[in-house]
JSON list of C-alpha atoms in Angstrom, two decimals:
[
{"chain": "A", "resi": 1118, "resn": "MET", "atom": "CA", "xyz": [0.16, 0.15, -0.13]},
{"chain": "A", "resi": 1119, "resn": "LYS", "atom": "CA", "xyz": [1.28, 3.50, -0.80]},
{"chain": "A", "resi": 1120, "resn": "ASP", "atom": "CA", "xyz": [1.67, 5.90, 2.22]},
{"chain": "A", "resi": 1121, "resn": "CYS", "atom": "CA", "xyz": [4.17, 7.75, 2.61]},
{"chain": "A", "resi": 1122, "resn": "ILE", "atom": "CA", "xyz": [6.01, 10.51, 0.96]},
{"chain": "A", "resi": 1123, "resn": "LEU", "atom": "CA", "xyz": [10.15, 10.40, 0.89]},
{"chain": "A", "resi": 1124, "resn": "ILE", "atom": "CA", "xyz": [11.84, 13.38, 0.89]},
{"chain": "A", "resi": 1125, "resn": "LEU", "atom": "CA", "xyz": [14.35, 12.53, -1.11]},
{"chain": "A", "resi": 1126, "resn": "SER", "atom": "CA", "xyz": [17.47, 14.58, -2.03]},
{"chain": "A", "resi": 1127, "resn": "GLY", "atom": "CA", "xyz": [20.04, 12.44, -3.92]},
{"chain": "A", "resi": 1128, "resn": "GLY", "atom": "CA", "xyz": [22.21, 11.43, -1.83]},
{"chain": "A", "resi": 1129, "resn": "MET", "atom": "CA", "xyz": [23.06, 7.80, -1.08]},
{"chain": "A", "resi": 1130, "resn": "ASP", "atom": "CA", "xyz": [20.68, 7.72, 2.53]},
{"chain": "A", "resi": 1131, "resn": "SER", "atom": "CA", "xyz": [17.63, 8.68, 0.93]},
{"chain": "A", "resi": 1132, "resn": "THR", "atom": "CA", "xyz": [17.97, 6.87, -2.25]},
{"chain": "A", "resi": 1133, "resn": "THR", "atom": "CA", "xyz": [18.96, 3.55, -0.34]},
{"chain": "A", "resi": 1134, "resn": "MET", "atom": "CA", "xyz": [15.38, 4.54, 1.63]},
{"chain": "A", "resi": 1135, "resn": "LEU", "atom": "CA", "xyz": [13.99, 5.37, -1.62]},
{"chain": "A", "resi": 1136, "resn": "TYR", "atom": "CA", "xyz": [14.03, 1.59, -3.25]},
{"chain": "A", "resi": 1137, "resn": "ASP", "atom": "CA", "xyz": [13.95, -0.28, 0.13]},
{"chain": "A", "resi": 1138, "resn": "TYR", "atom": "CA", "xyz": [10.27, 1.66, -0.06]},
{"chain": "A", "resi": 1139, "resn": "ARG", "atom": "CA", "xyz": [9.70, 1.56, -3.05]},
{"chain": "A", "resi": 1140, "resn": "ASP", "atom": "CA", "xyz": [6.63, -0.05, -2.61]},
{"chain": "A", "resi": 1141, "resn": "ARG", "atom": "CA", "xyz": [4.12, 2.30, -0.37]},
{"chain": "A", "resi": 1142, "resn": "ILE", "atom": "CA", "xyz": [6.08, 5.45, -1.47]},
{"chain": "A", "resi": 1143, "resn": "ALA", "atom": "CA", "xyz": [3.47, 7.81, -3.46]},
{"chain": "A", "resi": 1144, "resn": "LEU", "atom": "CA", "xyz": [5.07, 10.41, -3.86]},
{"chain": "A", "resi": 1145, "resn": "ALA", "atom": "CA", "xyz": [9.14, 11.84, -3.57]},
{"chain": "A", "resi": 1146, "resn": "ILE", "atom": "CA", "xyz": [9.66, 15.44, -2.67]},
{"chain": "A", "resi": 1147, "resn": "SER", "atom": "CA", "xyz": [12.92, 16.89, -3.31]},
{"chain": "A", "resi": 1148, "resn": "PHE", "atom": "CA", "xyz": [13.62, 20.67, -2.02]},
{"chain": "A", "resi": 1149, "resn": "ASP", "atom": "CA", "xyz": [15.41, 24.02, -4.26]},
{"chain": "A", "resi": 1150, "resn": "TYR", "atom": "CA", "xyz": [16.98, 24.63, -1.22]},
{"chain": "A", "resi": 1151, "resn": "GLY", "atom": "CA", "xyz": [20.38, 27.27, -2.74]},
{"chain": "A", "resi": 1152, "resn": "SER", "atom": "CA", "xyz": [22.28, 24.08, -1.83]},
{"chain": "A", "resi": 1153, "resn": "LYS", "atom": "CA", "xyz": [25.70, 25.12, -2.69]},
{"chain": "A", "resi": 1154, "resn": "HIS", "atom": "CA", "xyz": [25.32, 20.78, -4.04]},
{"chain": "A", "resi": 1155, "resn": "ASN", "atom": "CA", "xyz": [21.29, 21.20, -4.93]},
{"chain": "A", "resi": 1156, "resn": "ALA", "atom": "CA", "xyz": [22.51, 21.40, -8.50]},
{"chain": "A", "resi": 1157, "resn": "ARG", "atom": "CA", "xyz": [24.40, 18.08, -8.81]},
{"chain": "A", "resi": 1158, "resn": "GLU", "atom": "CA", "xyz": [21.49, 15.46, -6.13]},
{"chain": "A", "resi": 1159, "resn": "LEU", "atom": "CA", "xyz": [18.43, 16.43, -7.58]},
{"chain": "A", "resi": 1160, "resn": "PRO", "atom": "CA", "xyz": [19.07, 15.11, -11.80]},
{"chain": "A", "resi": 1161, "resn": "PHE", "atom": "CA", "xyz": [20.63, 12.05, -9.38]},
{"chain": "A", "resi": 1162, "resn": "ALA", "atom": "CA", "xyz": [16.65, 13.09, -7.28]},
{"chain": "A", "resi": 1163, "resn": "ARG", "atom": "CA", "xyz": [14.66, 12.12, -10.66]},
{"chain": "A", "resi": 1164, "resn": "LEU", "atom": "CA", "xyz": [16.12, 10.18, -12.30]},
{"chain": "A", "resi": 1165, "resn": "HIS", "atom": "CA", "xyz": [15.67, 7.60, -9.51]},
{"chain": "A", "resi": 1166, "resn": "CYS", "atom": "CA", "xyz": [12.16, 8.07, -9.79]},
{"chain": "A", "resi": 1167, "resn": "GLN", "atom": "CA", "xyz": [11.82, 7.54, -12.83]},
{"chain": "A", "resi": 1168, "resn": "ARG", "atom": "CA", "xyz": [13.18, 4.69, -13.22]},
{"chain": "A", "resi": 1169, "resn": "LEU", "atom": "CA", "xyz": [10.87, 3.88, -10.30]},
{"chain": "A", "resi": 1170, "resn": "GLY", "atom": "CA", "xyz": [8.03, 4.96, -11.89]},
{"chain": "A", "resi": 1171, "resn": "ILE", "atom": "CA", "xyz": [7.10, 6.98, -8.94]},
{"chain": "A", "resi": 1172, "resn": "GLU", "atom": "CA", "xyz": [6.27, 10.50, -9.16]},
{"chain": "A", "resi": 1173, "resn": "HIS", "atom": "CA", "xyz": [8.25, 13.58, -8.61]},
{"chain": "A", "resi": 1174, "resn": "ILE", "atom": "CA", "xyz": [8.29, 16.28, -7.37]},
{"chain": "A", "resi": 1175, "resn": "GLU", "atom": "CA", "xyz": [10.52, 19.44, -6.99]},
{"chain": "A", "resi": 1176, "resn": "ILE", "atom": "CA", "xyz": [9.97, 22.23, -4.74]},
{"chain": "A", "resi": 1177, "resn": "PRO", "atom": "CA", "xyz": [11.50, 26.37, -3.89]},
{"chain": "A", "resi": 1178, "resn": "LEU", "atom": "CA", "xyz": [12.86, 27.12, -0.95]},
{"chain": "A", "resi": 1179, "resn": "GLY", "atom": "CA", "xyz": [15.15, 29.81, -2.72]},
{"chain": "A", "resi": 1180, "resn": "PHE", "atom": "CA", "xyz": [14.26, 31.92, 1.17]},
{"chain": "A", "resi": 1181, "resn": "MET", "atom": "CA", "xyz": [16.35, 30.37, 2.53]},
{"chain": "A", "resi": 1182, "resn": "SER", "atom": "CA", "xyz": [19.57, 30.88, 0.78]},
{"chain": "A", "resi": 1183, "resn": "GLN", "atom": "CA", "xyz": [18.34, 34.64, 0.92]},
{"chain": "A", "resi": 1184, "resn": "TYR", "atom": "CA", "xyz": [17.90, 34.66, 4.23]},
{"chain": "A", "resi": 1185, "resn": "PHE", "atom": "CA", "xyz": [19.48, 31.46, 6.33]},
{"chain": "A", "resi": 1186, "resn": "ASP", "atom": "CA", "xyz": [23.16, 31.25, 7.18]},
{"chain": "A", "resi": 1187, "resn": "SER", "atom": "CA", "xyz": [25.42, 28.56, 6.42]},
{"chain": "A", "resi": 1188, "resn": "SER", "atom": "CA", "xyz": [28.30, 27.47, 4.42]},
{"chain": "A", "resi": 1189, "resn": "LEU", "atom": "CA", "xyz": [26.12, 25.20, 2.69]},
{"chain": "A", "resi": 1190, "resn": "LEU", "atom": "CA", "xyz": [24.61, 27.24, 0.73]},
{"chain": "A", "resi": 1191, "resn": "GLN", "atom": "CA", "xyz": [25.27, 29.89, -1.91]},
{"chain": "A", "resi": 1192, "resn": "GLY", "atom": "CA", "xyz": [26.78, 32.16, -0.74]},
{"chain": "A", "resi": 1193, "resn": "GLY", "atom": "CA", "xyz": [28.42, 30.98, 2.09]},
{"chain": "A", "resi": 1194, "resn": "GLU", "atom": "CA", "xyz": [32.09, 30.60, 3.64]},
{"chain": "A", "resi": 1195, "resn": "ASP", "atom": "CA", "xyz": [33.70, 27.24, 2.27]},
{"chain": "A", "resi": 1196, "resn": "ILE", "atom": "CA", "xyz": [32.43, 24.32, 2.74]},
{"chain": "A", "resi": 1197, "resn": "PRO", "atom": "CA", "xyz": [35.03, 22.78, 6.25]},
{"chain": "A", "resi": 1198, "resn": "GLU", "atom": "CA", "xyz": [37.69, 20.26, 5.54]},
{"chain": "A", "resi": 1199, "resn": "GLY", "atom": "CA", "xyz": [37.48, 17.14, 6.93]},
{"chain": "A", "resi": 1200, "resn": "SER", "atom": "CA", "xyz": [34.93, 14.24, 9.64]},
{"chain": "A", "resi": 1201, "resn": "TYR", "atom": "CA", "xyz": [31.57, 15.24, 10.05]},
{"chain": "A", "resi": 1202, "resn": "ASP", "atom": "CA", "xyz": [32.23, 14.77, 13.82]},
{"chain": "A", "resi": 1203, "resn": "SER", "atom": "CA", "xyz": [34.89, 17.32, 13.84]},
{"chain": "A", "resi": 1204, "resn": "GLU", "atom": "CA", "xyz": [33.80, 21.26, 15.82]},
{"chain": "A", "resi": 1205, "resn": "ASN", "atom": "CA", "xyz": [33.90, 23.79, 12.00]},
{"chain": "A", "resi": 1206, "resn": "MET", "atom": "CA", "xyz": [31.33, 21.26, 10.69]},
{"chain": "A", "resi": 1207, "resn": "HIS", "atom": "CA", "xyz": [29.03, 23.22, 12.04]},
{"chain": "A", "resi": 1208, "resn": "SER", "atom": "CA", "xyz": [28.97, 25.83, 9.95]},
{"chain": "A", "resi": 1209, "resn": "THR", "atom": "CA", "xyz": [26.91, 23.61, 6.92]},
{"chain": "A", "resi": 1210, "resn": "VAL", "atom": "CA", "xyz": [24.11, 22.72, 9.81]},
{"chain": "A", "resi": 1211, "resn": "VAL", "atom": "CA", "xyz": [20.91, 25.03, 8.12]},
{"chain": "A", "resi": 1212, "resn": "PRO", "atom": "CA", "xyz": [19.51, 26.01, 10.49]},
{"chain": "A", "resi": 1213, "resn": "PHE", "atom": "CA", "xyz": [15.96, 24.03, 10.96]},
{"chain": "A", "resi": 1214, "resn": "ARG", "atom": "CA", "xyz": [16.39, 22.36, 7.79]},
{"chain": "A", "resi": 1215, "resn": "ASN", "atom": "CA", "xyz": [14.75, 19.94, 8.10]},
{"chain": "A", "resi": 1216, "resn": "GLY", "atom": "CA", "xyz": [11.66, 20.88, 10.45]},
{"chain": "A", "resi": 1217, "resn": "ILE", "atom": "CA", "xyz": [11.14, 22.85, 6.93]},
{"chain": "A", "resi": 1218, "resn": "MET", "atom": "CA", "xyz": [11.57, 20.37, 4.39]},
{"chain": "A", "resi": 1219, "resn": "LEU", "atom": "CA", "xyz": [9.06, 18.32, 7.22]},
{"chain": "A", "resi": 1220, "resn": "SER", "atom": "CA", "xyz": [6.23, 20.46, 7.84]},
{"chain": "A", "resi": 1221, "resn": "ILE", "atom": "CA", "xyz": [6.47, 21.06, 3.93]},
{"chain": "A", "resi": 1222, "resn": "ALA", "atom": "CA", "xyz": [6.23, 17.35, 3.42]},
{"chain": "A", "resi": 1223, "resn": "VAL", "atom": "CA", "xyz": [3.62, 16.85, 6.12]},
{"chain": "A", "resi": 1224, "resn": "GLY", "atom": "CA", "xyz": [1.58, 18.91, 4.52]},
{"chain": "A", "resi": 1225, "resn": "MET", "atom": "CA", "xyz": [1.52, 17.68, 1.11]},
{"chain": "A", "resi": 1226, "resn": "ALA", "atom": "CA", "xyz": [1.47, 14.14, 2.77]},
{"chain": "A", "resi": 1227, "resn": "GLU", "atom": "CA", "xyz": [-2.48, 15.89, 4.32]},
{"chain": "A", "resi": 1228, "resn": "ASN", "atom": "CA", "xyz": [-3.44, 16.93, 1.53]},
{"chain": "A", "resi": 1229, "resn": "GLN", "atom": "CA", "xyz": [-3.27, 13.49, -0.42]},
{"chain": "A", "resi": 1230, "resn": "HIS", "atom": "CA", "xyz": [-4.74, 11.73, 2.66]},
{"chain": "A", "resi": 1231, "resn": "LEU", "atom": "CA", "xyz": [-1.90, 10.15, 2.57]},
{"chain": "A", "resi": 1232, "resn": "LYS", "atom": "CA", "xyz": [-0.07, 8.10, 5.92]},
{"chain": "A", "resi": 1233, "resn": "TYR", "atom": "CA", "xyz": [3.44, 9.43, 6.84]},
{"chain": "A", "resi": 1234, "resn": "VAL", "atom": "CA", "xyz": [6.21, 11.56, 5.87]},
{"chain": "A", "resi": 1235, "resn": "MET", "atom": "CA", "xyz": [9.69, 10.05, 5.27]},
{"chain": "A", "resi": 1236, "resn": "MET", "atom": "CA", "xyz": [13.12, 11.45, 6.03]},
{"chain": "A", "resi": 1237, "resn": "ALA", "atom": "CA", "xyz": [16.32, 9.51, 5.72]},
{"chain": "A", "resi": 1238, "resn": "ASN", "atom": "CA", "xyz": [18.69, 11.08, 9.09]},
{"chain": "A", "resi": 1239, "resn": "HIS", "atom": "CA", "xyz": [20.47, 8.41, 10.70]},
{"chain": "A", "resi": 1240, "resn": "GLY", "atom": "CA", "xyz": [22.99, 8.63, 13.08]},
{"chain": "A", "resi": 1241, "resn": "GLY", "atom": "CA", "xyz": [26.29, 9.81, 12.01]},
{"chain": "A", "resi": 1242, "resn": "ASP", "atom": "CA", "xyz": [23.75, 12.78, 11.53]},
{"chain": "A", "resi": 1243, "resn": "HIS", "atom": "CA", "xyz": [23.15, 13.62, 15.12]},
{"chain": "A", "resi": 1244, "resn": "THR", "atom": "CA", "xyz": [26.63, 15.00, 16.81]},
{"chain": "A", "resi": 1245, "resn": "ILE", "atom": "CA", "xyz": [26.49, 17.60, 14.01]},
{"chain": "A", "resi": 1246, "resn": "TYR", "atom": "CA", "xyz": [23.02, 18.28, 13.22]},
{"chain": "A", "resi": 1247, "resn": "PRO", "atom": "CA", "xyz": [19.63, 18.51, 15.98]},
{"chain": "A", "resi": 1248, "resn": "ASP", "atom": "CA", "xyz": [16.81, 18.19, 13.43]},
{"chain": "A", "resi": 1249, "resn": "CYS", "atom": "CA", "xyz": [18.00, 14.64, 12.89]},
{"chain": "A", "resi": 1250, "resn": "ARG", "atom": "CA", "xyz": [18.50, 13.76, 16.33]},
{"chain": "A", "resi": 1251, "resn": "PRO", "atom": "CA", "xyz": [16.67, 11.07, 17.87]},
{"chain": "A", "resi": 1252, "resn": "GLU", "atom": "CA", "xyz": [14.93, 12.92, 20.65]},
{"chain": "A", "resi": 1253, "resn": "PHE", "atom": "CA", "xyz": [14.06, 15.09, 17.44]},
{"chain": "A", "resi": 1254, "resn": "VAL", "atom": "CA", "xyz": [12.20, 13.44, 15.37]},
{"chain": "A", "resi": 1255, "resn": "ASP", "atom": "CA", "xyz": [9.72, 11.66, 18.46]},
{"chain": "A", "resi": 1256, "resn": "ALA", "atom": "CA", "xyz": [8.47, 16.09, 18.88]},
{"chain": "A", "resi": 1257, "resn": "PHE", "atom": "CA", "xyz": [8.10, 16.73, 15.55]},
{"chain": "A", "resi": 1258, "resn": "ASP", "atom": "CA", "xyz": [6.43, 13.70, 14.78]},
{"chain": "A", "resi": 1259, "resn": "ALA", "atom": "CA", "xyz": [4.27, 14.15, 17.81]},
{"chain": "A", "resi": 1260, "resn": "ALA", "atom": "CA", "xyz": [3.51, 17.90, 16.84]},
{"chain": "A", "resi": 1261, "resn": "ALA", "atom": "CA", "xyz": [2.67, 16.44, 13.13]},
{"chain": "A", "resi": 1262, "resn": "LYS", "atom": "CA", "xyz": [0.54, 14.15, 13.92]},
{"chain": "A", "resi": 1263, "resn": "ALA", "atom": "CA", "xyz": [-1.62, 16.37, 16.90]},
{"chain": "A", "resi": 1264, "resn": "GLY", "atom": "CA", "xyz": [-1.68, 18.78, 13.76]},
{"chain": "A", "resi": 1265, "resn": "THR", "atom": "CA", "xyz": [-3.12, 17.69, 10.93]},
{"chain": "A", "resi": 1266, "resn": "TYR", "atom": "CA", "xyz": [-6.83, 15.51, 10.72]},
{"chain": "A", "resi": 1267, "resn": "GLU", "atom": "CA", "xyz": [-5.46, 12.27, 8.61]},
{"chain": "A", "resi": 1268, "resn": "GLY", "atom": "CA", "xyz": [-2.49, 12.38, 11.83]},
{"chain": "A", "resi": 1269, "resn": "VAL", "atom": "CA", "xyz": [0.18, 12.85, 9.29]},
{"chain": "A", "resi": 1270, "resn": "GLY", "atom": "CA", "xyz": [3.19, 10.22, 10.95]},
{"chain": "A", "resi": 1271, "resn": "LEU", "atom": "CA", "xyz": [6.81, 11.35, 10.91]},
{"chain": "A", "resi": 1272, "resn": "LEU", "atom": "CA", "xyz": [8.54, 7.08, 9.88]},
{"chain": "A", "resi": 1273, "resn": "THR", "atom": "CA", "xyz": [12.39, 7.46, 9.99]},
{"chain": "A", "resi": 1274, "resn": "PRO", "atom": "CA", "xyz": [13.91, 3.89, 9.69]},
{"chain": "A", "resi": 1275, "resn": "TYR", "atom": "CA", "xyz": [16.83, 4.51, 9.74]},
{"chain": "A", "resi": 1276, "resn": "THR", "atom": "CA", "xyz": [17.20, 6.37, 12.52]},
{"chain": "A", "resi": 1277, "resn": "HIS", "atom": "CA", "xyz": [20.67, 4.76, 14.98]},
{"chain": "A", "resi": 1278, "resn": "LEU", "atom": "CA", "xyz": [21.94, 2.86, 11.27]},
{"chain": "A", "resi": 1279, "resn": "THR", "atom": "CA", "xyz": [24.85, 3.90, 10.29]},
{"chain": "A", "resi": 1280, "resn": "LYS", "atom": "CA", "xyz": [25.71, 5.19, 7.01]},
{"chain": "A", "resi": 1281, "resn": "ALA", "atom": "CA", "xyz": [27.72, 2.29, 6.37]},
{"chain": "A", "resi": 1282, "resn": "ASP", "atom": "CA", "xyz": [24.76, 0.11, 7.57]},
{"chain": "A", "resi": 1283, "resn": "ILE", "atom": "CA", "xyz": [23.12, 2.23, 4.88]},
{"chain": "A", "resi": 1284, "resn": "ALA", "atom": "CA", "xyz": [25.35, 0.78, 2.46]},
{"chain": "A", "resi": 1285, "resn": "ARG", "atom": "CA", "xyz": [25.17, -2.61, 3.46]},
{"chain": "A", "resi": 1286, "resn": "ARG", "atom": "CA", "xyz": [21.17, -2.46, 2.24]},
{"chain": "A", "resi": 1287, "resn": "GLY", "atom": "CA", "xyz": [21.84, -0.50, -0.42]},
{"chain": "A", "resi": 1288, "resn": "LYS", "atom": "CA", "xyz": [24.65, -3.74, -2.17]},
{"chain": "A", "resi": 1289, "resn": "GLU", "atom": "CA", "xyz": [21.73, -5.80, -0.66]},
{"chain": "A", "resi": 1290, "resn": "LEU", "atom": "CA", "xyz": [19.32, -3.58, -3.01]},
{"chain": "A", "resi": 1291, "resn": "GLY", "atom": "CA", "xyz": [21.75, -3.52, -6.19]},
{"chain": "A", "resi": 1292, "resn": "LEU", "atom": "CA", "xyz": [21.64, -0.53, -6.29]},
{"chain": "A", "resi": 1293, "resn": "ASP", "atom": "CA", "xyz": [24.31, 1.50, -8.15]},
{"chain": "A", "resi": 1294, "resn": "TYR", "atom": "CA", "xyz": [25.95, 5.25, -5.59]},
{"chain": "A", "resi": 1295, "resn": "SER", "atom": "CA", "xyz": [27.07, 6.59, -8.51]},
{"chain": "A", "resi": 1296, "resn": "GLU", "atom": "CA", "xyz": [24.57, 7.27, -9.80]},
{"chain": "A", "resi": 1297, "resn": "THR", "atom": "CA", "xyz": [24.29, 9.31, -5.49]},
{"chain": "A", "resi": 1298, "resn": "TRP", "atom": "CA", "xyz": [25.80, 12.60, -5.15]},
{"chain": "A", "resi": 1299, "resn": "SER", "atom": "CA", "xyz": [27.05, 13.90, -1.84]},
{"chain": "A", "resi": 1300, "resn": "CYS", "atom": "CA", "xyz": [29.68, 16.41, -2.01]},
{"chain": "A", "resi": 1301, "resn": "TYR", "atom": "CA", "xyz": [28.27, 19.68, -0.26]},
{"chain": "A", "resi": 1302, "resn": "LYS", "atom": "CA", "xyz": [31.18, 21.69, -2.55]},
{"chain": "A", "resi": 1303, "resn": "GLY", "atom": "CA", "xyz": [28.59, 20.32, -5.71]},
{"chain": "A", "resi": 1304, "resn": "GLY", "atom": "CA", "xyz": [31.69, 20.97, -7.65]},
{"chain": "A", "resi": 1305, "resn": "ALA", "atom": "CA", "xyz": [31.74, 18.33, -11.10]},
{"chain": "A", "resi": 1306, "resn": "LYS", "atom": "CA", "xyz": [33.16, 15.77, -9.08]},
{"chain": "A", "resi": 1307, "resn": "HIS", "atom": "CA", "xyz": [33.31, 14.06, -5.49]},
{"chain": "A", "resi": 1308, "resn": "CYS", "atom": "CA", "xyz": [36.33, 16.88, -3.51]},
{"chain": "A", "resi": 1309, "resn": "GLY", "atom": "CA", "xyz": [36.65, 13.73, -1.26]},
{"chain": "A", "resi": 1310, "resn": "ARG", "atom": "CA", "xyz": [38.25, 16.07, 1.86]},
{"chain": "A", "resi": 1311, "resn": "CYS", "atom": "CA", "xyz": [35.15, 17.03, 3.25]},
{"chain": "A", "resi": 1312, "resn": "GLY", "atom": "CA", "xyz": [33.19, 15.44, 5.69]},
{"chain": "A", "resi": 1313, "resn": "THR", "atom": "CA", "xyz": [30.38, 14.30, 3.82]},
{"chain": "A", "resi": 1314, "resn": "CYS", "atom": "CA", "xyz": [32.74, 12.64, 1.48]},
{"chain": "A", "resi": 1315, "resn": "VAL", "atom": "CA", "xyz": [35.00, 11.54, 4.43]},
{"chain": "A", "resi": 1316, "resn": "GLU", "atom": "CA", "xyz": [31.66, 9.54, 5.50]},
{"chain": "A", "resi": 1317, "resn": "ARG", "atom": "CA", "xyz": [30.54, 7.99, 2.06]},
{"chain": "A", "resi": 1318, "resn": "ARG", "atom": "CA", "xyz": [33.78, 6.52, 1.50]},
{"chain": "A", "resi": 1319, "resn": "GLU", "atom": "CA", "xyz": [34.19, 4.77, 4.92]},
{"chain": "A", "resi": 1320, "resn": "ALA", "atom": "CA", "xyz": [30.41, 3.50, 5.13]},
{"chain": "A", "resi": 1321, "resn": "LEU", "atom": "CA", "xyz": [31.46, 2.16, 1.49]},
{"chain": "A", "resi": 1322, "resn": "SER", "atom": "CA", "xyz": [34.70, 0.26, 2.74]},
{"chain": "A", "resi": 1323, "resn": "GLN", "atom": "CA", "xyz": [32.92, -0.76, 5.99]},
{"chain": "A", "resi": 1324, "resn": "ALA", "atom": "CA", "xyz": [29.83, -2.18, 4.12]},
{"chain": "A", "resi": 1325, "resn": "GLY", "atom": "CA", "xyz": [32.79, -3.97, 1.17]},
{"chain": "A", "resi": 1326, "resn": "ILE", "atom": "CA", "xyz": [31.47, -1.76, -1.96]},
{"chain": "A", "resi": 1327, "resn": "SER", "atom": "CA", "xyz": [34.32, -0.53, -3.90]},
{"chain": "A", "resi": 1328, "resn": "ASP", "atom": "CA", "xyz": [33.92, 2.60, -4.32]},
{"chain": "A", "resi": 1329, "resn": "PRO", "atom": "CA", "xyz": [32.51, 4.08, -7.37]},
{"chain": "A", "resi": 1330, "resn": "THR", "atom": "CA", "xyz": [33.25, 7.79, -6.50]},
{"chain": "A", "resi": 1331, "resn": "ASP", "atom": "CA", "xyz": [35.32, 10.36, -9.41]},
{"chain": "A", "resi": 1332, "resn": "TYR", "atom": "CA", "xyz": [36.67, 12.25, -6.74]},
{"chain": "A", "resi": 1333, "resn": "GLU", "atom": "CA", "xyz": [39.19, 15.10, -6.91]},
{"chain": "A", "resi": 1334, "resn": "THR", "atom": "CA", "xyz": [41.74, 14.04, -5.29]},
{"chain": "A", "resi": 1335, "resn": "GLU", "atom": "CA", "xyz": [42.40, 10.72, -7.14]}
]
């Protein structure tokens, strides 16, 4: 039964979730919020939805890059390099990004009489991103159910998984991760040095997947 909307970026995690829960996903939503890597991610989101025959829409949120400060956004400072758990990665936080996107998706779900909104947050996000943490998910789920006639809830099955766990699931599903984008810098190739590139490398290695990513550093 198709009862879910998925927030789909075109990255490893949400693309894995798209395939993992394809039988339940009625609609995938991607947001163009002015990040430096939106133009690299969104084509992959479109590609996979077309391949699976899942309806896909893109919603512009240009105000975020206009009014919010983050190195992730166009016009922001340079993307820091290093591991995700480093203090300097805090500059990549976009204030309440997931809260904003989830609010829109919950409204869309109620409008289409769907029961759940799916988000592919995972355990590796918890240190840096407060709107990925279990306590946020639980609170937002309660707020969404209280604020909708349909009782729309969140479905976040990857919350306590590592990115390597997700990559292992993708391996089981036969996913080609070269058809996903991670790098926050949004260049012609993955930089191989920013936090999300480092995390991508480690996850694929730990999952026993030969890394298909084209990195600048190689």
